Amino acid sequence: MGIEETNNDENTLKEIPKIKQNGEISDGTIDNNEAKSKSESKIYKIFQLFTSKIKETINVELLRLEIEEWILSKLKEGPTLIVGDKIAGFSEEVATLGNKVVVRDSSVTYVSPKVEIGNKENLAHIDMKPFKLDKFLSSRDQFSNIILFFILKKLTKEERIEILTHCKRILFREGQLIIVDEFYPKNVILLPLVVLLEAFKSFYAKIKGRKIITPLRNLEKLTKQLEFKFYDVKYDGNGRIRSHVLTKRWGALIS
């Protein structure tokens, strides 16, 4: 009788269906459809990440707000000079910190500050005019902060030396120069894409008879020649956008 009971127990165990685990079918093997779905989901996420990096690299405007917020966190108290494209809104943000702001806008769409500045109360704290290199080089006011926003790439090598030399001259001893501009990305996968993009832009500019503008090269070497002291750099868009913080002497930014 004991043998008969044992056989009955074994038969009962065989009849009990195995509980299906996540990703398994009843015989204990992995569900191929679910495994395939997980693999496809992972590939899709990688593709999304890669395409987002491409978008950031091509369209630098996607990064502008983050860069401006980073600059605001770096600013010292005192008069601030901002030179570059589409900087009216950013100059208002700087003015709200209590700093006197001098703006030299290089945008081709520049209009009166009464139109560019949204909050009219800020007009009293902002001196805004179009950027002219010769007039800029003749200025004598001094500043705690000088911000060059996508302006150097538009200049020749000689003009870059002139404007950086002048910035050093009109910068307070404890002041800082922040240079934001476009460079070729460091990412070896994205670099060919940007090179191709810049070649297309240069070809289009040549057809239209416009000035060919390309990303910066060797800024670190140039600022070193001018004896600027390097403090910090922020990389955005896979290194295509770089924001450098420079001073005239070591220790200028140490509180």
Short mmCIF file of C-alpha atoms in Angstrom, two decimals:
data_model
loop_
_atom_site.label_atom_id
_atom_site.label_comp_id
_atom_site.label_asym_id
_atom_site.label_seq_id
_atom_site.Cartn_x
_atom_site.Cartn_y
_atom_site.Cartn_z
CA MET A 1 0.00 0.00 0.00
CA GLY A 2 2.89 2.37 0.70
CA ILE A 3 4.23 1.86 -2.80
CA GLU A 4 0.81 2.60 -4.27
CA GLU A 5 0.54 5.88 -2.29
CA THR A 6 3.98 6.96 -3.47
CA ASN A 7 3.05 6.42 -7.12
CA ASN A 8 -0.14 8.40 -6.63
CA ASP A 9 1.85 11.33 -5.15
CA GLU A 10 4.24 11.33 -8.11
CA ASN A 11 1.37 11.33 -10.57
CA THR A 12 -0.23 14.23 -8.71
CA LEU A 13 3.00 16.28 -8.90
CA LYS A 14 3.21 15.66 -12.65
CA GLU A 15 -0.31 16.94 -13.09
CA ILE A 16 0.39 20.26 -11.26
CA PRO A 17 1.28 22.87 -13.92
CA LYS A 18 4.51 24.74 -13.37
CA ILE A 19 3.93 28.40 -12.45
CA LYS A 20 5.08 30.64 -15.32
CA GLN A 21 7.85 33.06 -14.29
CA ASN A 22 8.45 36.42 -15.95
CA GLY A 23 9.92 35.80 -19.38
CA GLU A 24 9.40 31.99 -19.20
CA ILE A 25 6.96 29.58 -20.80
CA SER A 26 5.56 26.53 -19.01
CA ASP A 27 8.53 24.28 -19.80
CA GLY A 28 10.95 26.73 -18.11
CA THR A 29 12.52 28.22 -21.24
CA ILE A 30 12.69 31.97 -21.95
CA ASP A 31 9.84 33.38 -24.03
CA ASN A 32 11.53 34.33 -27.32
CA ASN A 33 8.96 37.02 -28.07
CA GLU A 34 9.51 38.75 -24.73
CA ALA A 35 13.29 38.53 -25.05
CA LYS A 36 13.08 39.97 -28.54
CA SER A 37 10.84 42.78 -27.27
CA LYS A 38 13.34 43.68 -24.52
CA SER A 39 16.19 43.68 -27.03
CA GLU A 40 14.28 45.93 -29.43
CA SER A 41 13.38 48.29 -26.58
CA LYS A 42 17.06 48.59 -25.61
CA ILE A 43 18.08 49.28 -29.21
CA TYR A 44 15.34 51.92 -29.50
CA LYS A 45 16.56 53.69 -26.35
CA ILE A 46 20.13 53.74 -27.68
CA PHE A 47 18.83 55.11 -30.99
CA GLN A 48 16.86 57.83 -29.18
CA LEU A 49 19.96 58.83 -27.20
CA PHE A 50 22.09 58.97 -30.34
CA THR A 51 19.53 61.02 -32.31
CA SER A 52 19.14 63.46 -29.40
CA LYS A 53 22.92 63.96 -29.39
CA ILE A 54 22.82 64.63 -33.14
CA LYS A 55 20.04 67.19 -32.67
CA GLU A 56 22.02 68.96 -29.94
CA THR A 57 25.14 68.94 -32.10
CA ILE A 58 23.37 70.36 -35.15
CA ASN A 59 20.95 72.77 -33.45
CA VAL A 60 22.89 74.68 -30.79
CA GLU A 61 19.80 76.73 -29.93
CA LEU A 62 18.52 73.69 -28.01
CA LEU A 63 21.35 74.25 -25.53
CA ARG A 64 21.23 78.03 -25.25
CA LEU A 65 18.99 78.27 -22.16
CA GLU A 66 21.15 75.83 -20.20
CA ILE A 67 24.32 77.74 -21.16
CA GLU A 68 22.80 81.07 -20.13
CA GLU A 69 21.75 79.65 -16.75
CA TRP A 70 25.29 78.36 -16.21
CA ILE A 71 26.75 81.80 -17.01
CA LEU A 72 24.33 83.49 -14.61
CA SER A 73 25.58 81.21 -11.83
CA LYS A 74 29.17 82.31 -12.57
CA LEU A 75 28.72 86.08 -12.72
CA LYS A 76 30.49 88.42 -10.31
CA GLU A 77 28.96 91.62 -8.98
CA GLY A 78 29.69 94.68 -11.04
CA PRO A 79 29.28 96.09 -14.55
CA THR A 80 28.88 93.47 -17.26
CA LEU A 81 29.61 93.63 -20.98
CA ILE A 82 27.83 91.20 -23.32
CA VAL A 83 28.70 90.90 -27.02
CA GLY A 84 26.95 88.52 -29.40
CA ASP A 85 23.83 87.32 -31.21
CA LYS A 86 20.29 87.34 -29.84
CA ILE A 87 21.33 88.48 -26.36
CA ALA A 88 18.59 90.96 -25.44
CA GLY A 89 16.66 88.47 -23.31
CA PHE A 90 19.83 87.24 -21.61
CA SER A 91 20.94 90.82 -20.88
CA GLU A 92 17.65 91.37 -19.04
CA GLU A 93 18.39 88.34 -16.85
CA VAL A 94 21.80 89.82 -16.01
CA ALA A 95 20.24 93.22 -15.27
CA THR A 96 17.84 91.65 -12.74
CA LEU A 97 20.91 90.66 -10.68
CA GLY A 98 21.55 94.35 -10.10
CA ASN A 99 24.44 94.68 -12.53
CA LYS A 100 24.78 97.53 -15.00
CA VAL A 101 24.79 95.88 -18.44
CA VAL A 102 26.39 97.07 -21.66
CA VAL A 103 25.18 95.12 -24.69
CA ARG A 104 26.69 95.09 -28.17
CA ASP A 105 24.42 92.99 -30.38
CA SER A 106 25.94 91.47 -33.54
CA SER A 107 22.62 90.08 -34.84
CA VAL A 108 21.77 90.98 -38.42
CA THR A 109 18.19 91.42 -37.24
CA TYR A 110 19.13 94.00 -34.58
CA VAL A 111 16.54 96.68 -33.90
CA SER A 112 16.01 99.36 -31.24
CA PRO A 113 16.46 98.25 -27.59
CA LYS A 114 12.95 99.56 -26.97
CA VAL A 115 11.77 96.69 -29.15
CA GLU A 116 14.33 94.08 -28.06
CA ILE A 117 13.95 94.58 -24.29
CA GLY A 118 10.70 93.07 -23.02
CA ASN A 119 10.56 94.73 -19.58
CA LYS A 120 10.82 98.48 -20.16
CA GLU A 121 11.94 99.07 -16.55
CA ASN A 122 15.19 97.29 -17.44
CA LEU A 123 16.03 99.84 -20.13
CA ALA A 124 17.50 102.17 -17.50
CA HIS A 125 20.08 99.49 -16.58
CA ILE A 126 20.95 98.33 -20.11
CA ASP A 127 23.06 100.21 -22.66
CA MET A 128 22.30 98.36 -25.89
CA LYS A 129 23.74 99.16 -29.33
CA PRO A 130 24.76 97.23 -32.46
CA PHE A 131 28.25 95.72 -32.39
CA LYS A 132 30.89 97.53 -34.44
CA LEU A 133 34.43 96.24 -33.97
CA ASP A 134 36.19 99.57 -34.46
CA LYS A 135 33.95 101.32 -31.93
CA PHE A 136 34.29 98.43 -29.52
CA LEU A 137 38.07 98.63 -29.65
CA SER A 138 37.94 102.34 -28.81
CA SER A 139 35.84 101.85 -25.64
CA ARG A 140 37.43 102.62 -22.29
CA ASP A 141 34.89 101.52 -19.66
CA GLN A 142 35.96 98.64 -17.42
CA PHE A 143 33.97 95.57 -16.41
CA SER A 144 33.76 92.80 -13.82
CA ASN A 145 32.29 90.42 -16.40
CA ILE A 146 32.82 90.31 -20.16
CA ILE A 147 30.81 87.73 -22.10
CA LEU A 148 31.53 86.98 -25.77
CA PHE A 149 28.54 85.02 -27.05
CA PHE A 150 29.18 83.30 -30.43
CA ILE A 151 31.12 86.30 -31.74
CA LEU A 152 34.71 85.06 -32.21
CA LYS A 153 33.82 82.55 -34.94
CA LYS A 154 32.63 85.48 -37.09
CA LEU A 155 35.98 87.26 -36.91
CA THR A 156 39.30 86.74 -38.63
CA LYS A 157 42.28 85.51 -36.63
CA GLU A 158 43.68 89.05 -36.47
CA GLU A 159 40.34 90.45 -35.30
CA ARG A 160 40.10 87.78 -32.60
CA ILE A 161 43.50 88.82 -31.28
CA GLU A 162 42.39 92.48 -31.29
CA ILE A 163 39.12 91.88 -29.46
CA LEU A 164 40.64 89.54 -26.87
CA THR A 165 43.53 91.92 -26.23
CA HIS A 166 41.04 94.76 -25.73
CA CYS A 167 38.90 92.61 -23.42
CA LYS A 168 41.95 92.02 -21.27
CA ARG A 169 42.62 95.74 -21.20
CA ILE A 170 39.10 96.72 -20.06
CA LEU A 171 38.65 93.83 -17.62
CA PHE A 172 38.96 94.60 -13.90
CA ARG A 173 41.91 93.00 -12.13
CA GLU A 174 39.53 90.62 -10.37
CA GLY A 175 37.18 90.32 -13.36
CA GLN A 176 36.43 87.38 -15.66
CA LEU A 177 36.06 86.83 -19.39
CA ILE A 178 33.52 84.20 -20.47
CA ILE A 179 33.79 83.01 -24.07
CA VAL A 180 30.95 80.92 -25.51
CA ASP A 181 31.40 79.67 -29.06
CA GLU A 182 31.17 76.79 -31.53
CA PHE A 183 33.92 74.24 -32.02
CA TYR A 184 34.22 70.90 -33.78
CA PRO A 185 32.88 68.15 -31.47
CA LYS A 186 35.29 65.78 -29.78
CA ASN A 187 33.01 62.79 -30.36
CA VAL A 188 34.64 60.72 -33.14
CA ILE A 189 31.24 59.45 -34.29
CA LEU A 190 29.65 62.89 -34.57
CA LEU A 191 32.72 64.69 -35.93
CA PRO A 192 32.26 63.52 -39.56
CA LEU A 193 28.62 64.60 -39.41
CA VAL A 194 29.54 68.12 -38.29
CA VAL A 195 32.37 68.37 -40.85
CA LEU A 196 29.87 67.43 -43.57
CA LEU A 197 27.34 69.93 -42.22
CA GLU A 198 29.91 72.75 -42.12
CA ALA A 199 31.05 71.92 -45.66
CA PHE A 200 27.45 72.18 -46.87
CA LYS A 201 26.96 75.51 -45.02
CA SER A 202 30.20 76.90 -46.47
CA PHE A 203 29.17 75.85 -50.00
CA TYR A 204 25.75 77.48 -49.55
CA ALA A 205 27.32 80.69 -48.17
CA LYS A 206 29.72 80.83 -51.14
CA ILE A 207 26.84 80.50 -53.61
CA LYS A 208 24.95 83.29 -51.85
CA GLY A 209 28.05 85.47 -51.70
CA ARG A 210 28.06 85.49 -47.91
CA LYS A 211 30.96 85.30 -45.49
CA ILE A 212 31.95 81.72 -44.71
CA ILE A 213 31.84 81.10 -40.95
CA THR A 214 33.38 77.95 -39.49
CA PRO A 215 33.79 76.63 -35.91
CA LEU A 216 36.71 77.88 -33.82
CA ARG A 217 40.07 76.14 -33.57
CA ASN A 218 42.94 76.57 -31.12
CA LEU A 219 41.22 79.04 -28.77
CA GLU A 220 43.16 77.65 -25.81
CA LYS A 221 46.43 78.29 -27.64
CA LEU A 222 45.41 81.86 -28.50
CA THR A 223 44.30 82.78 -24.97
CA LYS A 224 47.51 81.31 -23.59
CA GLN A 225 49.54 83.51 -25.94
CA LEU A 226 47.62 86.51 -24.59
CA GLU A 227 48.45 85.37 -21.03
CA PHE A 228 44.90 84.75 -19.90
CA LYS A 229 44.51 82.38 -16.95
CA PHE A 230 42.17 79.44 -17.54
CA TYR A 231 39.65 78.63 -14.80
CA ASP A 232 36.80 76.55 -16.09
CA VAL A 233 35.14 75.17 -19.21
CA LYS A 234 31.67 73.79 -19.85
CA TYR A 235 31.09 71.33 -22.69
CA ASP A 236 27.70 71.13 -24.41
CA GLY A 237 26.45 69.47 -27.58
CA ASN A 238 29.13 66.77 -27.33
CA GLY A 239 31.86 69.40 -27.13
CA ARG A 240 30.64 71.45 -30.05
CA ILE A 241 29.70 74.32 -27.73
CA ARG A 242 32.30 75.29 -25.13
CA SER A 243 32.07 78.01 -22.50
CA HIS A 244 35.48 79.13 -21.20
CA VAL A 245 36.04 81.18 -18.05
CA LEU A 246 39.27 83.20 -18.16
CA THR A 247 40.89 85.84 -15.93
CA LYS A 248 43.88 88.15 -15.95
CA ARG A 249 45.54 86.59 -12.91
CA TRP A 250 45.50 83.45 -10.80
CA GLY A 251 43.28 83.67 -7.76
CA ALA A 252 40.89 86.23 -9.24
CA LEU A 253 37.87 83.94 -8.79
CA ILE A 254 38.80 82.46 -5.44
CA SER A 255 36.49 83.87 -2.77
#
